[in-house]
Coordinates of C-alpha atoms and ligand atoms in Angstrom, one line a residue:
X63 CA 0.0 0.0 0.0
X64 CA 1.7 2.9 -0.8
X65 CA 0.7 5.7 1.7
X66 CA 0.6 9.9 2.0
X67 CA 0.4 11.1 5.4
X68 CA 0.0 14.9 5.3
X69 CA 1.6 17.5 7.6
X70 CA 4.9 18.2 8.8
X71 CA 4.9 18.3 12.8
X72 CA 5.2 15.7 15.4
X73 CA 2.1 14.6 15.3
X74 CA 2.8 13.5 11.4
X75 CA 6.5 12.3 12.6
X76 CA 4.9 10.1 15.3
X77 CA 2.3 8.8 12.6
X78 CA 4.6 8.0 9.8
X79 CA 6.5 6.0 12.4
X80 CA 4.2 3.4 13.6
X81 CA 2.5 3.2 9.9
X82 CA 5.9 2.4 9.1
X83 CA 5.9 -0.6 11.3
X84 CA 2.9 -2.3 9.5
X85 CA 4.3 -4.8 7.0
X86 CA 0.7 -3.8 4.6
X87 CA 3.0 0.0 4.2
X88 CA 5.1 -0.4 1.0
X89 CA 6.1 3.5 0.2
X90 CA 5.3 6.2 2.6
X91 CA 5.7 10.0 1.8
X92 CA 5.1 12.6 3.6
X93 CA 4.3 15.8 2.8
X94 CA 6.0 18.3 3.7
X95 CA 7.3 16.4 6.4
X96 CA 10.2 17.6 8.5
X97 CA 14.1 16.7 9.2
X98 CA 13.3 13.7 11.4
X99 CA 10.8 12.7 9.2
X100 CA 12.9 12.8 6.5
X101 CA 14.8 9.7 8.1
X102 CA 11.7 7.2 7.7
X103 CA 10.1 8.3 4.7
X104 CA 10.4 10.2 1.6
X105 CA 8.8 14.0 2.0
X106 CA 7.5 16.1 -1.2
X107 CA 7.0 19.7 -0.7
X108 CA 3.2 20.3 -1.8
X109 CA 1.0 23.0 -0.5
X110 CA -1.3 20.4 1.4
X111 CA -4.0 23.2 1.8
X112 CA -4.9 23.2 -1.8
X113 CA -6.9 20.0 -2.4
X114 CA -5.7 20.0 -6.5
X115 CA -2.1 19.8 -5.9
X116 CA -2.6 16.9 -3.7
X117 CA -5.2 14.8 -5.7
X118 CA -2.5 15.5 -8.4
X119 CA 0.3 14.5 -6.4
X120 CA -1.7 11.8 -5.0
X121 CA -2.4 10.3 -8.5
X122 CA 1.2 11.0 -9.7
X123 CA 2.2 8.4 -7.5
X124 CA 0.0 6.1 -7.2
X125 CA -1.2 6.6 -3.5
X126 CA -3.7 4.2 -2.2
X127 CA -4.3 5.9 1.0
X128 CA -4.5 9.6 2.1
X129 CA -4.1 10.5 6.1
X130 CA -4.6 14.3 7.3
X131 CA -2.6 15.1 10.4
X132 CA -4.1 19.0 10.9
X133 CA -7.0 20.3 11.1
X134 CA -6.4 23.3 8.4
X135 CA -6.4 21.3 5.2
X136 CA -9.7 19.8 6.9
X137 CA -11.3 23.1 7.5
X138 CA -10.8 23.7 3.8
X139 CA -12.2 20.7 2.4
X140 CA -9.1 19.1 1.0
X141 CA -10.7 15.8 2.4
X142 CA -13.7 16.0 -0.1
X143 CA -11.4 17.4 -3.0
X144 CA -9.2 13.8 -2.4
X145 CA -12.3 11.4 -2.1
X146 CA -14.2 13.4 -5.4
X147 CA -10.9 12.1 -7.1
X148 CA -11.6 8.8 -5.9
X149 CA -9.1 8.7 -3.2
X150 CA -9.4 6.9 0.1
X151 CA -9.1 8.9 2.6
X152 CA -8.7 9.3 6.3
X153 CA -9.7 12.5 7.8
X154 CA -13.4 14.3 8.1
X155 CA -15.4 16.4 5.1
X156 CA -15.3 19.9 5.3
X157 CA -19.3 19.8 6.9
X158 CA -17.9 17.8 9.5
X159 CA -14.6 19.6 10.5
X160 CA -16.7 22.7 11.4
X161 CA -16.7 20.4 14.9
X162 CA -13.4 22.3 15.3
X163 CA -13.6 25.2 12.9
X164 CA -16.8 26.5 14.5
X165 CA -17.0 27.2 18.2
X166 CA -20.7 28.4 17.5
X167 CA -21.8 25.4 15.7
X168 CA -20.3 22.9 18.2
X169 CA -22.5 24.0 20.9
X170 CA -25.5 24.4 18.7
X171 CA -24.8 20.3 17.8
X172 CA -24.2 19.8 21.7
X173 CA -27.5 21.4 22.1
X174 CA -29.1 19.1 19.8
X175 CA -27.7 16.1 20.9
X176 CA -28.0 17.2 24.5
X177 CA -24.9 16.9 25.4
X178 CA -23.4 17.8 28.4
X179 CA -21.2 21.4 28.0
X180 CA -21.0 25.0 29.4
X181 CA -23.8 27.2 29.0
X182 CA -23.3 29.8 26.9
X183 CA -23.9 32.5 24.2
X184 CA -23.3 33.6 20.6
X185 CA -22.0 37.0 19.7
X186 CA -21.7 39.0 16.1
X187 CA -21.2 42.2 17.9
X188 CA -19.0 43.6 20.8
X189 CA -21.8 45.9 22.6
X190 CA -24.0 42.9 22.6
X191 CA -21.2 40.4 24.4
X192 CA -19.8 43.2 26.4
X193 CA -23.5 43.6 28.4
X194 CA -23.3 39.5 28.5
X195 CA -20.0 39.3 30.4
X196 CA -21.3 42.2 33.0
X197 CA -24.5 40.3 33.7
X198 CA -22.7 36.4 34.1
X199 CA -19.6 38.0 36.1
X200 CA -16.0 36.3 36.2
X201 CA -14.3 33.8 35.9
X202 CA -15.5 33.4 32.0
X203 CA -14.6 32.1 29.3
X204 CA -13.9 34.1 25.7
X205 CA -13.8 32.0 22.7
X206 CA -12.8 33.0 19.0
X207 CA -15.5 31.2 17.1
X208 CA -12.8 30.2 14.1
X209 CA -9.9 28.1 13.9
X210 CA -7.3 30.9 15.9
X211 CA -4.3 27.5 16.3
X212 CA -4.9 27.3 19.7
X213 CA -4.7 30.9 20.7
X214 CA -8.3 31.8 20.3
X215 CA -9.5 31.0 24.1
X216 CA -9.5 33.5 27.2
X217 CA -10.0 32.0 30.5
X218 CA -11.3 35.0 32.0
X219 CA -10.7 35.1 36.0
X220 CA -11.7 38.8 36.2
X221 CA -14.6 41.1 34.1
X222 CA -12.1 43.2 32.9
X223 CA -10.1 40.5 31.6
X224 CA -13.0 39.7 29.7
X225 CA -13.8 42.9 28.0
X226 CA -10.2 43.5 27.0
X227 CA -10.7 39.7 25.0
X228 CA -13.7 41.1 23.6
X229 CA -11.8 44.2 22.6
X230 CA -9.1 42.5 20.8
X231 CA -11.7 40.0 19.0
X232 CA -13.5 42.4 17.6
X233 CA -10.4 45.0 17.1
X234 CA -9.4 42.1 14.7
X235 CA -6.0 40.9 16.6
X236 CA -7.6 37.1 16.0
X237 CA -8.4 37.7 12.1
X238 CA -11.9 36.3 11.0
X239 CA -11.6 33.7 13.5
X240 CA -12.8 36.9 16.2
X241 CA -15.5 38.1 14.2
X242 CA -18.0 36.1 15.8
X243 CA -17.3 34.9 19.6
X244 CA -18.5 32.7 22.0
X245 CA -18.8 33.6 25.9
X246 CA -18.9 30.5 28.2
X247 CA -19.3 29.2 32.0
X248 CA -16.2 28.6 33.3
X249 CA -16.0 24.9 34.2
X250 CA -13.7 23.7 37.1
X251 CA -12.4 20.0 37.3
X252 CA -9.8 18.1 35.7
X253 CA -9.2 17.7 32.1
X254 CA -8.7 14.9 29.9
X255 CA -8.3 14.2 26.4
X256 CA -10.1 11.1 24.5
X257 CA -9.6 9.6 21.2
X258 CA -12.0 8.2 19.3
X259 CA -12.5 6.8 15.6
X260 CA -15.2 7.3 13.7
X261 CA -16.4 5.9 10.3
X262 CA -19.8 7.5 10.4
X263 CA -21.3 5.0 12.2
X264 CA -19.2 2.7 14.7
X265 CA -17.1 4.5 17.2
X266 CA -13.8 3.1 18.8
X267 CA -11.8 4.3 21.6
X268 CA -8.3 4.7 20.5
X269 CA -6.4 6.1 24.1
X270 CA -6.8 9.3 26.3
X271 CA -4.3 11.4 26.9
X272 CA -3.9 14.2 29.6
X273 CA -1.4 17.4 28.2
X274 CA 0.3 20.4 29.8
X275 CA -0.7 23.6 28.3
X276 CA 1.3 26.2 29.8
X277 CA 4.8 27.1 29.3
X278 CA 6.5 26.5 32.7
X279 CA 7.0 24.0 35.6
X280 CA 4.1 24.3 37.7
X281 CA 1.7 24.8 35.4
X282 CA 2.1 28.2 34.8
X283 CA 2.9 30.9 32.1
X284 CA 1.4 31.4 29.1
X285 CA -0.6 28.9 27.2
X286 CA 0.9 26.8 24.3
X287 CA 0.1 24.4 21.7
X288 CA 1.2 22.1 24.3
X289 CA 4.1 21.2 26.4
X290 CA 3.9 17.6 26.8
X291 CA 1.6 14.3 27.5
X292 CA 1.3 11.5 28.8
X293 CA -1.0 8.6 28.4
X294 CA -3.2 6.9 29.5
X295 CA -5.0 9.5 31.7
X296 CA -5.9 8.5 35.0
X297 CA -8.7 10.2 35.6
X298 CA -10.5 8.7 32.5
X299 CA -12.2 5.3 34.5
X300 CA -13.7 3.2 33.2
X301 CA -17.3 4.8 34.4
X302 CA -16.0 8.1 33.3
X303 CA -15.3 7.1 29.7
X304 CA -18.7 5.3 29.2
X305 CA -20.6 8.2 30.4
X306 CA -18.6 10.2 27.9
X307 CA -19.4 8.1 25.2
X308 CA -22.7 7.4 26.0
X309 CA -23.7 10.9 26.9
X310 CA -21.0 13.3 25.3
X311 CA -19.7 11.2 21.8
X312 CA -22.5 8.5 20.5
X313 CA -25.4 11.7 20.6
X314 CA -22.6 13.9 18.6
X315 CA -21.8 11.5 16.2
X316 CA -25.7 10.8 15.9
X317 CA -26.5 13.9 15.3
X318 CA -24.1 14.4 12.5
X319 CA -25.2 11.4 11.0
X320 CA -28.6 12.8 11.2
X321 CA -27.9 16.3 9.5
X322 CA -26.7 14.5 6.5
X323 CA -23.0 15.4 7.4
X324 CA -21.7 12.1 9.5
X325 CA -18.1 12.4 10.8
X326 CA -15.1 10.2 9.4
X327 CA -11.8 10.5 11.1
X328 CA -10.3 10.7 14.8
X329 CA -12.6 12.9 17.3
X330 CA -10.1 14.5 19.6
X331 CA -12.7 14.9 22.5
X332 CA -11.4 17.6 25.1
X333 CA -13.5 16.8 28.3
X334 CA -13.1 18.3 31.9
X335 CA -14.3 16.5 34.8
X336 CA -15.9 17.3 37.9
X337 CA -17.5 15.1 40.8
X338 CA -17.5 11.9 38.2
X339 CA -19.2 14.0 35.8
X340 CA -17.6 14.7 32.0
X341 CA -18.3 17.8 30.4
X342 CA -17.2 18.7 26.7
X343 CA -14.8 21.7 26.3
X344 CA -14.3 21.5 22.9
X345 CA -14.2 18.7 20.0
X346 CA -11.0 19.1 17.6
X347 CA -11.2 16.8 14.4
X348 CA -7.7 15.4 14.0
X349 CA -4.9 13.6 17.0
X350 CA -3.9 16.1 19.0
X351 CA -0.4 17.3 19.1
X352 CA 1.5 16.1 21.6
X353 CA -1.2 13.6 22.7
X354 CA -0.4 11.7 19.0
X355 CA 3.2 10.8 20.3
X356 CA 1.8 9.4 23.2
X357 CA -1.0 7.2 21.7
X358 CA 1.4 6.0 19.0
X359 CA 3.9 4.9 20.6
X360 CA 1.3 2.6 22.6
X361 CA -0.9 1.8 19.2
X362 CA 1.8 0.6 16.8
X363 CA 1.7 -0.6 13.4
X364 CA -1.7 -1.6 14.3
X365 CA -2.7 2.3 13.8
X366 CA -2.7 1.9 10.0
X367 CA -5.4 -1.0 10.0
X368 CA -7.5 0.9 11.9
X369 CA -7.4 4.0 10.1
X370 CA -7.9 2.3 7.2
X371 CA -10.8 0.3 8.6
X372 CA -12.0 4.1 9.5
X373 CA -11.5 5.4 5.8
X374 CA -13.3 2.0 4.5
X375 CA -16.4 2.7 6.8
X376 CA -15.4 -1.0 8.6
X377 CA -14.4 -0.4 11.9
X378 CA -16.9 -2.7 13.6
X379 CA -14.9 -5.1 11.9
X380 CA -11.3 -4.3 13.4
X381 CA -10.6 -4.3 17.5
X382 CA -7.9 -2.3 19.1
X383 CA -5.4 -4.3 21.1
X384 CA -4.4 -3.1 24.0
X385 CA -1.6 -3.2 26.6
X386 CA -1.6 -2.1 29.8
X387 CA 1.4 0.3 29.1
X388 CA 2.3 3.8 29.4
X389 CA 4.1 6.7 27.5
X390 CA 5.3 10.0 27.8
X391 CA 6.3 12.4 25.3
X392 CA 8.5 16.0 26.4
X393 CA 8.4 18.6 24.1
X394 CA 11.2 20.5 24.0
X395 CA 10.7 24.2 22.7
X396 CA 12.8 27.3 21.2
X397 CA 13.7 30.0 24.1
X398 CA 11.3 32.6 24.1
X399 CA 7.9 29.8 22.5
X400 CA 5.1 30.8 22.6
X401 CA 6.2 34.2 22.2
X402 CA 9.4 35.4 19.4
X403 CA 12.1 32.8 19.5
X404 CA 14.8 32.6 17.0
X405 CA 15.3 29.8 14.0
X406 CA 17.7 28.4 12.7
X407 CA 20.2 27.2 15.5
X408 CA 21.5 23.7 15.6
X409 CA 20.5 20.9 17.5
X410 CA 23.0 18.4 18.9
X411 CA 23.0 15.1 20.8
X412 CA 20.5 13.6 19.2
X413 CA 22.5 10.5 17.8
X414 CA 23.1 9.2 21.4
X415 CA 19.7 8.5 22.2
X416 CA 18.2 5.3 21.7
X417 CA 15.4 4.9 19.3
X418 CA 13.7 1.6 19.4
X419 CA 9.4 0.4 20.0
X420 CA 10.2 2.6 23.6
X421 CA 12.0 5.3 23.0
X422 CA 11.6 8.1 19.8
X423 CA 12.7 11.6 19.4
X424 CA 9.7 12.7 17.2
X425 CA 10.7 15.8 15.5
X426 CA 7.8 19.1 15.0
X427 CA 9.5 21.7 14.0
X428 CA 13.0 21.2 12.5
X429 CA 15.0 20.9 9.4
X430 CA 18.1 19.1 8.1
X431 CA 21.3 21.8 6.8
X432 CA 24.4 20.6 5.7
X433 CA 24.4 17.8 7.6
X434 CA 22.9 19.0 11.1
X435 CA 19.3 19.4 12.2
X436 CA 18.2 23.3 13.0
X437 CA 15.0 24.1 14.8
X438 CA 12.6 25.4 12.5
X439 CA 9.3 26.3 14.9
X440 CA 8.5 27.1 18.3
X441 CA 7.8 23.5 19.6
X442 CA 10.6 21.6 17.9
X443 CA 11.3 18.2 19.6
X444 CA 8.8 15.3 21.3
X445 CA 10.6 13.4 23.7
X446 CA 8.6 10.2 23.7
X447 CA 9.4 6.9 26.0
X448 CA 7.4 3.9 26.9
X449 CA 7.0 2.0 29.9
X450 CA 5.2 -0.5 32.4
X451 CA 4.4 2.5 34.9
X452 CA 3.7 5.8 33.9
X453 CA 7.0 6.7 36.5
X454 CA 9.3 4.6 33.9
X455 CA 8.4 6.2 31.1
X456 CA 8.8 9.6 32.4
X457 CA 11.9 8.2 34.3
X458 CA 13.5 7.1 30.2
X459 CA 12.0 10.3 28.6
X460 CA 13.7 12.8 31.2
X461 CA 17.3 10.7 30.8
X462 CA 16.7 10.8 26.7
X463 CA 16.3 14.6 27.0
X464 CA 19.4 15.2 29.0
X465 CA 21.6 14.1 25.7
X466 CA 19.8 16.7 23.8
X467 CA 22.8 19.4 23.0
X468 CA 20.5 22.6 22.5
X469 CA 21.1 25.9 24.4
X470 CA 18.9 27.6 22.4
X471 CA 16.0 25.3 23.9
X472 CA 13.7 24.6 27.1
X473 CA 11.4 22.0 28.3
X474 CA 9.0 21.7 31.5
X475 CA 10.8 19.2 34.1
X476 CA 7.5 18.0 35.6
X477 CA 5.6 16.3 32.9
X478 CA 3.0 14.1 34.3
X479 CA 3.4 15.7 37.9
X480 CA -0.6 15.2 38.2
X481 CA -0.6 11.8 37.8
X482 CA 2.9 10.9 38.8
Ligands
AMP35 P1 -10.2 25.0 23.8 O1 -9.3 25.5 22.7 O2 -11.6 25.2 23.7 O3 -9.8 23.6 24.3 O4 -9.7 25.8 25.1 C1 -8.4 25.8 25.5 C2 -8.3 25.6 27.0 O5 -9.1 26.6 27.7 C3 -9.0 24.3 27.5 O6 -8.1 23.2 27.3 C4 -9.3 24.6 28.9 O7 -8.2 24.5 29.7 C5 -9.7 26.0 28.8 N1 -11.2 26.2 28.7 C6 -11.9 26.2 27.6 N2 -13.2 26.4 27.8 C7 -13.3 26.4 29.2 C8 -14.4 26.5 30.1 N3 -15.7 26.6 29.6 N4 -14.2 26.4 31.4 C9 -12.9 26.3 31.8 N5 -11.8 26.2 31.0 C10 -12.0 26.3 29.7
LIG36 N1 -2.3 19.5 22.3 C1 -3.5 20.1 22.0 C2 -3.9 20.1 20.6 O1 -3.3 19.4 19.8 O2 -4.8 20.8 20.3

């Protein structure tokens, strides 16, 4: 089966690896891929958010099986433009991305499907949402309606605090993602992070993952993409995750399936808990980044039958094996992330560190010159180990990272502290 996994981050990195493992992969590429990418597969440079090139690209080498890592070629449709072509494809239709791409019409399906979530509102215009925060009162949550990569969300622990969100989404600072905005309850509890598949009809659990947002030891600074994982996550029991199936997922996925617009792909289900009860923060429509690492290091070559299961609308035919393991992932970031950082310097060390079905260095944001890898993005290294306990995988992930030869870089020494 020759294979094109698109996206260039360690999400894709992680992917391409335990694909690689399946003995069904004959030629993987992907694009654009990155430097440690570059090491397991080829990578073509093609502008993945322009559903032509890759259908092109696609039939150019005979692909047999598309998978979309992000969620922006979703948003634009590039799934639909691949399947008209006759592709098979892994990843959810344009109608069904707006799970992530739409703040607004999330809640609006949550509302149909009754699913548990804040209470909130819907906002076109500033005066409007301005009068709504001064009636609810803090803490309160501010909410970009578009796709704003993670940065569209204000936690809101004081009125004021508020307001100035509403200011800069309407002044523009969050593009069109700010032109409409959602106000929310502030939920307290614990958060979690599920994974399921979904062809449409059958849903399948594929791991749960807990991640660190902010910068910082401690849990504090500002927020990120993400600053590491771990998986599985305690606080998903077994009670905890039906409930979120029966009373968050299954009613979701219905209800797409009812509008004539039923998901395909993973559902990245963000969830916070609170006295045994899960509540949906938000749905994304793709693996989350660093929870991916995690879940792929546990999943192995197995990953690619059950995608393709997913893509073939079979997944009640495939089971998910499980062990009782656990993995870690550290992501080592430029000085400076989330905020300016500088490019381009050179990352050493990394040949010393073992690579093998426990241990993987999955690269995000980096690049091969002349021999030595440079760091390319903000988030720029996953530090990923596997273990019995979740204490020996963190235990192998922090002594991999010490090798890592980088003054230019930073990562949080108290991944997994919550459940450690
Ligand atoms: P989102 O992009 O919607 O996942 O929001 C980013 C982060 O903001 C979440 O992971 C939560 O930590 C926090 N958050 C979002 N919505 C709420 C809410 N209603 N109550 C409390 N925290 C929230
Ligand atoms: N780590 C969170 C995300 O991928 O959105």
């Amino acid at each position: 089966m020759n294979i094109l996994i698109l996206g260039s981050g360690g999400r894709e990195h992680s992917l391409a690896w335990a694909i690689k493992q399946n003995p069904k992969c004959d030629r993987l590429i992907v694009a654009p891929g990155n430097a440690g990418i570059a090491e397991i597969a080829e990578c073509a440079d093609i502008n993945i958010l322009d559903g032509g090139s890759v259908a092109t690209f696609a039939e150019e080498n005979a692909i047999d099986f598309v998978i979309i890592g992000p969620e922006a070629p979703l948003a634009l449709g590039v799934a639909d433009r691949l399947r008209a072509a006759g592709l098979l494809v892994f990843g959810p239709s344009k109608e069904a991305a707006l799970l992530e791409a739409s703040k607004s019409f999330t809640k609006a399906v949550c509302d149909a499907a009754n699913a548990p979530t804040a209470a909130y509102a819907h906002f076109k215009d500033a005066d409007a949402a301005r009068d709504y925060i001064r009636a609810q009162g803090a803490p309160i949550v501010v909410k970009a309606d578009g796709l704003a990569a993670g940065k569209g969300v204000i936690v809101a622990m004081t009125e004021n605090e508020a307001l100035a969100a509403i200011d800069d989404m309407f002044d523009g600072s969050f593009g069109d993602a700010g032109a409409e905005v959602v106000i929310e309850e502030f939920m307290d509890g614990e958060e979690a992070s599920f994974f399921v598949l979904c062809d449409g009809k059958t849903i399948k659990p594929v791991g749960t993952a807990q991640d660190h947002k902010r910068a910082y030891d401690g849990d504090t600074g500002p927020n990120t993409g993400g600053m590491g994982a771990y998986s599985p996550a305690p606080v998903m029991t077994d009670e905890i995750t039906q409930k979120a199936m029966d009373e968050i997922i299954r009613p979701t996925m219905d209800e797409m399936a009812k509008r004539g617009t039923p998901f395909q792909g993973v559902l990245f289900c963000g969830l916070m808990i609170q006295n045994g009860q899960p509540r949906l923060v938000e749905y994304n429509v793709r693996f989350g980044d660093p929870e991916c690492q995690c879940l792929m290091m546990r999943l192995g070559g197995q990953i690619l039958d059950l995608l393709q299961a997913c893509a073939e609308e079979r997944l009640h035919e495939v089971k998910v094996n499980w062990a009782d393991d656990h993995a870690l992932s550290i992501v080592v970031a430029a000085k400076g992330y989330p905020g300016a950082y500088q490019k381009g310097t050179i990352i050493g060390g990394l040949d010393g560190i073992p690579e093998d079905s426990f241990h993987m260095v999955f690269h995000a944001g980096t690049t091969e010159n002349e021999g030595k890898i440079t760091a390319t993005g903000g988030r720029v290294l996953n530090v990923t180990a596997r273990g019995a306990t979740l204490s020996e995988a963190h235990e192998k992930a922090y002594a991999m990272a010490q090798n890592i030869d980088w003054k230019d870089g930073f990562y949080r020494s108290d991944i997994g502290w919550r459940a450690l």
